[in-house]
Coordinates of N, CA, C and O in Angstrom, one line a residue:
X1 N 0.8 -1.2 0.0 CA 0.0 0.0 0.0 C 0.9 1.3 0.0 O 0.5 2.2 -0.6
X2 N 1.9 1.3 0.6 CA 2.6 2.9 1.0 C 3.7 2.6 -0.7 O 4.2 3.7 -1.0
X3 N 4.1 1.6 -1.5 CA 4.6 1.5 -2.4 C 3.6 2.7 -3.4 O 3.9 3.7 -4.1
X4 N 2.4 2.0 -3.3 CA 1.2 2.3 -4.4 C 1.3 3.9 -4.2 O 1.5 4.8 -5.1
X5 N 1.1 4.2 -2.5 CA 0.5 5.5 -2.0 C 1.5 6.6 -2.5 O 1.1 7.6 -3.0
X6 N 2.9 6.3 -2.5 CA 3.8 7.2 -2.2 C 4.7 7.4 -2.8 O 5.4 8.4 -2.6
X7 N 4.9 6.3 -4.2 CA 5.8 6.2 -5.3 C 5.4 6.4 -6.6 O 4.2 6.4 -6.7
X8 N 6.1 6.6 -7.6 CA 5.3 6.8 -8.9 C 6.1 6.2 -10.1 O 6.9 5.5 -9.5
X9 N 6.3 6.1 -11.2 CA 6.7 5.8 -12.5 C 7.6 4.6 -12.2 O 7.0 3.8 -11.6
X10 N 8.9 4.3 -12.6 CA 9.5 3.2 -12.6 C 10.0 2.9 -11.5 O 10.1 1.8 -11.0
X11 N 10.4 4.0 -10.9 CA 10.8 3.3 -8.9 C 9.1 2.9 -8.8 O 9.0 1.7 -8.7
X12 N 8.4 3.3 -8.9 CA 7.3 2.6 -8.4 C 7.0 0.9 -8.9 O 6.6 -0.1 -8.3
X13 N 7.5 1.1 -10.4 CA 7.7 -0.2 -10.9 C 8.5 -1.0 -10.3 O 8.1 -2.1 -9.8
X14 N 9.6 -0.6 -10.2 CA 10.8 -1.0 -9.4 C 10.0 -1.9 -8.4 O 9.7 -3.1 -8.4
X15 N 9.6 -0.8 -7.3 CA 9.5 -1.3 -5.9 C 8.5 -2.7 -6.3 O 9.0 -3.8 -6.2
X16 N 7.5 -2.4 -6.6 CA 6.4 -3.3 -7.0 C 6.7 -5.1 -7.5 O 6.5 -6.2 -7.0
X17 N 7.2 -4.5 -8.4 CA 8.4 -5.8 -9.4 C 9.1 -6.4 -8.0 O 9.2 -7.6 -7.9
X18 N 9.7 -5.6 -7.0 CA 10.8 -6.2 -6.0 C 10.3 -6.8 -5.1 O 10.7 -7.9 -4.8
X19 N 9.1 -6.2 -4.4 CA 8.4 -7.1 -3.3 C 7.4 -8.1 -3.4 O 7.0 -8.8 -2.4
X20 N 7.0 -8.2 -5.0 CA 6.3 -9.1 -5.3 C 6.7 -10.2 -6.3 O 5.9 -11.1 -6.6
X21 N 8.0 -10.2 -6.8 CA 8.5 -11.6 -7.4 C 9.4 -12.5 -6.1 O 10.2 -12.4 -5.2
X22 N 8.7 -13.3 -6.8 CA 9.3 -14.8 -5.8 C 11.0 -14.6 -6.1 O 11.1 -13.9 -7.1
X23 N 11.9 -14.9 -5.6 CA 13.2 -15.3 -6.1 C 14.1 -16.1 -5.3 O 13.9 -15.9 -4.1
X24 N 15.1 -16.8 -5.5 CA 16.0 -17.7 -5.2 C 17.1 -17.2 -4.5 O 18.1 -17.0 -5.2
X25 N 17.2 -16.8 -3.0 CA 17.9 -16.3 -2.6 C 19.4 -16.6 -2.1 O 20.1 -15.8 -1.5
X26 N 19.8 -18.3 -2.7 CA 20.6 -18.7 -2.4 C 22.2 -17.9 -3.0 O 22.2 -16.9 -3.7
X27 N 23.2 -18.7 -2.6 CA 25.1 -18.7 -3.0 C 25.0 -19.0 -4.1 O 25.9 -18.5 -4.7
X28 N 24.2 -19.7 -5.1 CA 24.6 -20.1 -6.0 C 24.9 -19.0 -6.9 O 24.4 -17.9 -6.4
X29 N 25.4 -18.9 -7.9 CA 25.4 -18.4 -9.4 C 25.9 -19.5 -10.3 O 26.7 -20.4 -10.1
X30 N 25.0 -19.0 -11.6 CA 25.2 -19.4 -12.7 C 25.9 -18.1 -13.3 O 25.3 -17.0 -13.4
X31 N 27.2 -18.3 -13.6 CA 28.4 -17.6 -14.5 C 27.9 -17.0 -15.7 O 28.1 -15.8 -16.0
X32 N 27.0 -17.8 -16.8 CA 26.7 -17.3 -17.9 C 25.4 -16.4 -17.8 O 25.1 -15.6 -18.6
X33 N 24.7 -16.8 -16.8 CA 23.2 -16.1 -16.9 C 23.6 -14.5 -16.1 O 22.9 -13.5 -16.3
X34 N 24.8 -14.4 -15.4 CA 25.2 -13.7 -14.6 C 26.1 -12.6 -16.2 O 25.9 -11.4 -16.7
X35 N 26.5 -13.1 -16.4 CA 27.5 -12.3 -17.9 C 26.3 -11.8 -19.4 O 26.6 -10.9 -20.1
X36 N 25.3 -12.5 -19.5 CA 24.5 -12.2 -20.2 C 23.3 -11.4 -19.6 O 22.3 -11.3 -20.3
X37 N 23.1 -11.0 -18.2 CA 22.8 -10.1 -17.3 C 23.3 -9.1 -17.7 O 22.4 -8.3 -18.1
X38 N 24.5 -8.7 -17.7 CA 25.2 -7.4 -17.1 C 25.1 -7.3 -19.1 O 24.5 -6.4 -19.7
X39 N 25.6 -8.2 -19.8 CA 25.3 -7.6 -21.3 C 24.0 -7.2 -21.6 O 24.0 -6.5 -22.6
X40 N 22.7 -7.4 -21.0 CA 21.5 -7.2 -21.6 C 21.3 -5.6 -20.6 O 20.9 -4.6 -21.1
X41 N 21.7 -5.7 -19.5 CA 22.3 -4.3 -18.6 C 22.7 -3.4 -19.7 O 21.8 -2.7 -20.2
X42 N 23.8 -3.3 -20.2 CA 24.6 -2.1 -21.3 C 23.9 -2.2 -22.1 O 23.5 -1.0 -22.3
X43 N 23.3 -3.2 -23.0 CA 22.0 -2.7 -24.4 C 21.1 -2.1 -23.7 O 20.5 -1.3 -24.4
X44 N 20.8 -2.0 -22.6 CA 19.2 -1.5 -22.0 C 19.4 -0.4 -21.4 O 18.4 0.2 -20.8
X45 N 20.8 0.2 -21.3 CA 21.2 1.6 -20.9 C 22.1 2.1 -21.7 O 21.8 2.9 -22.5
X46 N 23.4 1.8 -21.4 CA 24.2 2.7 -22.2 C 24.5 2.5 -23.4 O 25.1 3.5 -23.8
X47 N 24.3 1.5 -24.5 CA 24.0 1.3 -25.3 C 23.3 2.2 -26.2 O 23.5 2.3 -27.4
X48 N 22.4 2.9 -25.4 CA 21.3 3.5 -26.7 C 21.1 4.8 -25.7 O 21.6 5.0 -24.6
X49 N 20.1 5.6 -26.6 CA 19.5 6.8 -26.5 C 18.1 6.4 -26.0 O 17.1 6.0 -26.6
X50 N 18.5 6.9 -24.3 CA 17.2 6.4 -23.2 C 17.2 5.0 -22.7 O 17.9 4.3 -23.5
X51 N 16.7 4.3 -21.8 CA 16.8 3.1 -21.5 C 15.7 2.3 -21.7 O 14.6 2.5 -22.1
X52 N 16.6 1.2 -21.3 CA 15.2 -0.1 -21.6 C 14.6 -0.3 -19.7 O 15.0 -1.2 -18.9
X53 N 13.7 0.7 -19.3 CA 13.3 0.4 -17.9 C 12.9 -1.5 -18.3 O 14.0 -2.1 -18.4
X54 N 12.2 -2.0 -18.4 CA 11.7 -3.1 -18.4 C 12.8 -4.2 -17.9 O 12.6 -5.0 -17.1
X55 N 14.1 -3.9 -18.7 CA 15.2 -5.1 -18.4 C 15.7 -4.9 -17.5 O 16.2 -5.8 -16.8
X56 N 15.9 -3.3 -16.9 CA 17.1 -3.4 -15.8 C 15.3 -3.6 -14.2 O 15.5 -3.7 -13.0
X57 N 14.2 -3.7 -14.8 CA 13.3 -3.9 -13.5 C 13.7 -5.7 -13.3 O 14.4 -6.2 -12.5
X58 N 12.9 -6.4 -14.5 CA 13.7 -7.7 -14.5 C 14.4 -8.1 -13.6 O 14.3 -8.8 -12.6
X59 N 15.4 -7.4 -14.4 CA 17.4 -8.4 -13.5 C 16.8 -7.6 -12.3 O 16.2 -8.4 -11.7
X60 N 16.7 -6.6 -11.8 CA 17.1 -6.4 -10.2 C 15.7 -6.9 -9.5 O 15.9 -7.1 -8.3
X61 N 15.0 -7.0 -9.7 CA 13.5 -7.8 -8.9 C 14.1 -9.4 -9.3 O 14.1 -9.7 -8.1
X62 N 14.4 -10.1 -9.8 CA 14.2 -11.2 -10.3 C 15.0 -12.1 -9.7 O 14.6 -13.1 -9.1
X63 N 16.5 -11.7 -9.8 CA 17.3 -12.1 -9.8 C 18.2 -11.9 -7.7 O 18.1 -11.0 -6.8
X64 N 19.1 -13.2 -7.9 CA 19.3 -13.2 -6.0 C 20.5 -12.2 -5.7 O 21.3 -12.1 -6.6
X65 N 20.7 -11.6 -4.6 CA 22.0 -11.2 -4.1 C 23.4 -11.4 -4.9 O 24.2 -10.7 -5.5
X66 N 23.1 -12.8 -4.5 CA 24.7 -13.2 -5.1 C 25.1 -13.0 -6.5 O 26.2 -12.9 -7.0
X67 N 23.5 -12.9 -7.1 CA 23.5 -13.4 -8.5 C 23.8 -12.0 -9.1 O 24.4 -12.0 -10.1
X68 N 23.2 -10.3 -8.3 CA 23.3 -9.6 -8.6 C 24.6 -8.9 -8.8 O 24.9 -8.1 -9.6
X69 N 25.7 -9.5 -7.7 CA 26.6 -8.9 -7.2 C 27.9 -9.8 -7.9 O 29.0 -9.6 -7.6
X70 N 27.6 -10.8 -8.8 CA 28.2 -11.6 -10.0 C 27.7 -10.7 -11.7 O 28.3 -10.8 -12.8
X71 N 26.8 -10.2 -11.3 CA 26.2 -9.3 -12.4 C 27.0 -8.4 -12.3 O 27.8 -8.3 -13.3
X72 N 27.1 -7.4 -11.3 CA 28.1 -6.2 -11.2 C 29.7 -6.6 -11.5 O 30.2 -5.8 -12.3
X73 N 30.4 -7.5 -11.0 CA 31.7 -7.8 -11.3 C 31.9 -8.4 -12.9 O 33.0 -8.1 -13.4
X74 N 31.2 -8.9 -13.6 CA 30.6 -9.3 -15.5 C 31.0 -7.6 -16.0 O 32.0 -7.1 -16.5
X75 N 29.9 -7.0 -15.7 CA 29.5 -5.6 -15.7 C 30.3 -5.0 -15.9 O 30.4 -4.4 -16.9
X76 N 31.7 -4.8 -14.6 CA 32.9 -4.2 -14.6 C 34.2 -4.8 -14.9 O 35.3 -4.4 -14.4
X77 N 34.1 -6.0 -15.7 CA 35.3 -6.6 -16.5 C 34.6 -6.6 -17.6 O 35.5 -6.5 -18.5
X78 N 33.6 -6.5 -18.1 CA 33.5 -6.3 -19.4 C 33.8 -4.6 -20.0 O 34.7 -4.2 -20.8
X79 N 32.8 -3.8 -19.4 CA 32.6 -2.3 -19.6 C 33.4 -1.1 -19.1 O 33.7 0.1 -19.5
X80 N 33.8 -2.0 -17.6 CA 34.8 -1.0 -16.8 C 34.0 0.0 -16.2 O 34.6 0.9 -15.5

């Protein structure tokens, strides 16, 4: 309710997308799903003129801690 009340446009998406997808909170990563993460990341932002909200709501609602934070290190050996 205070998401709906108090937020608006894509943080509102954001928040929405985060508290209501199920996700897998475990250690694990998958290495490639983690690298084609952080690549579909750069097409969906810096890549182009404006972003792709949709993919970067996805990967960060979707996807676990660990898996996010294997996304970020992909992210910064690939792009720097």
């Amino acid at each position: 309710h205070d998401i709906q009340t108090h937020t608006s446009g894509d943080h509102k998406r954001m928040l929405l997308a985060y508290v209501s997808t199920p996700r897998h909170e475990g250690w694990e990563v998958d290495r490639a799903t983690a690298e084609n993460d952080a690549k579909a990341l750069y097409r969906a932002g810096e890549k182009k003129l404006g972003t792709d909200e949709n993919t970067f709501i996805f990967i960060f609602s979707s996807r676990s801690a660990a898996h996010l934070a294997a996304v970020d290190a992909a992210y910064a050996n690939f792009y720097g």
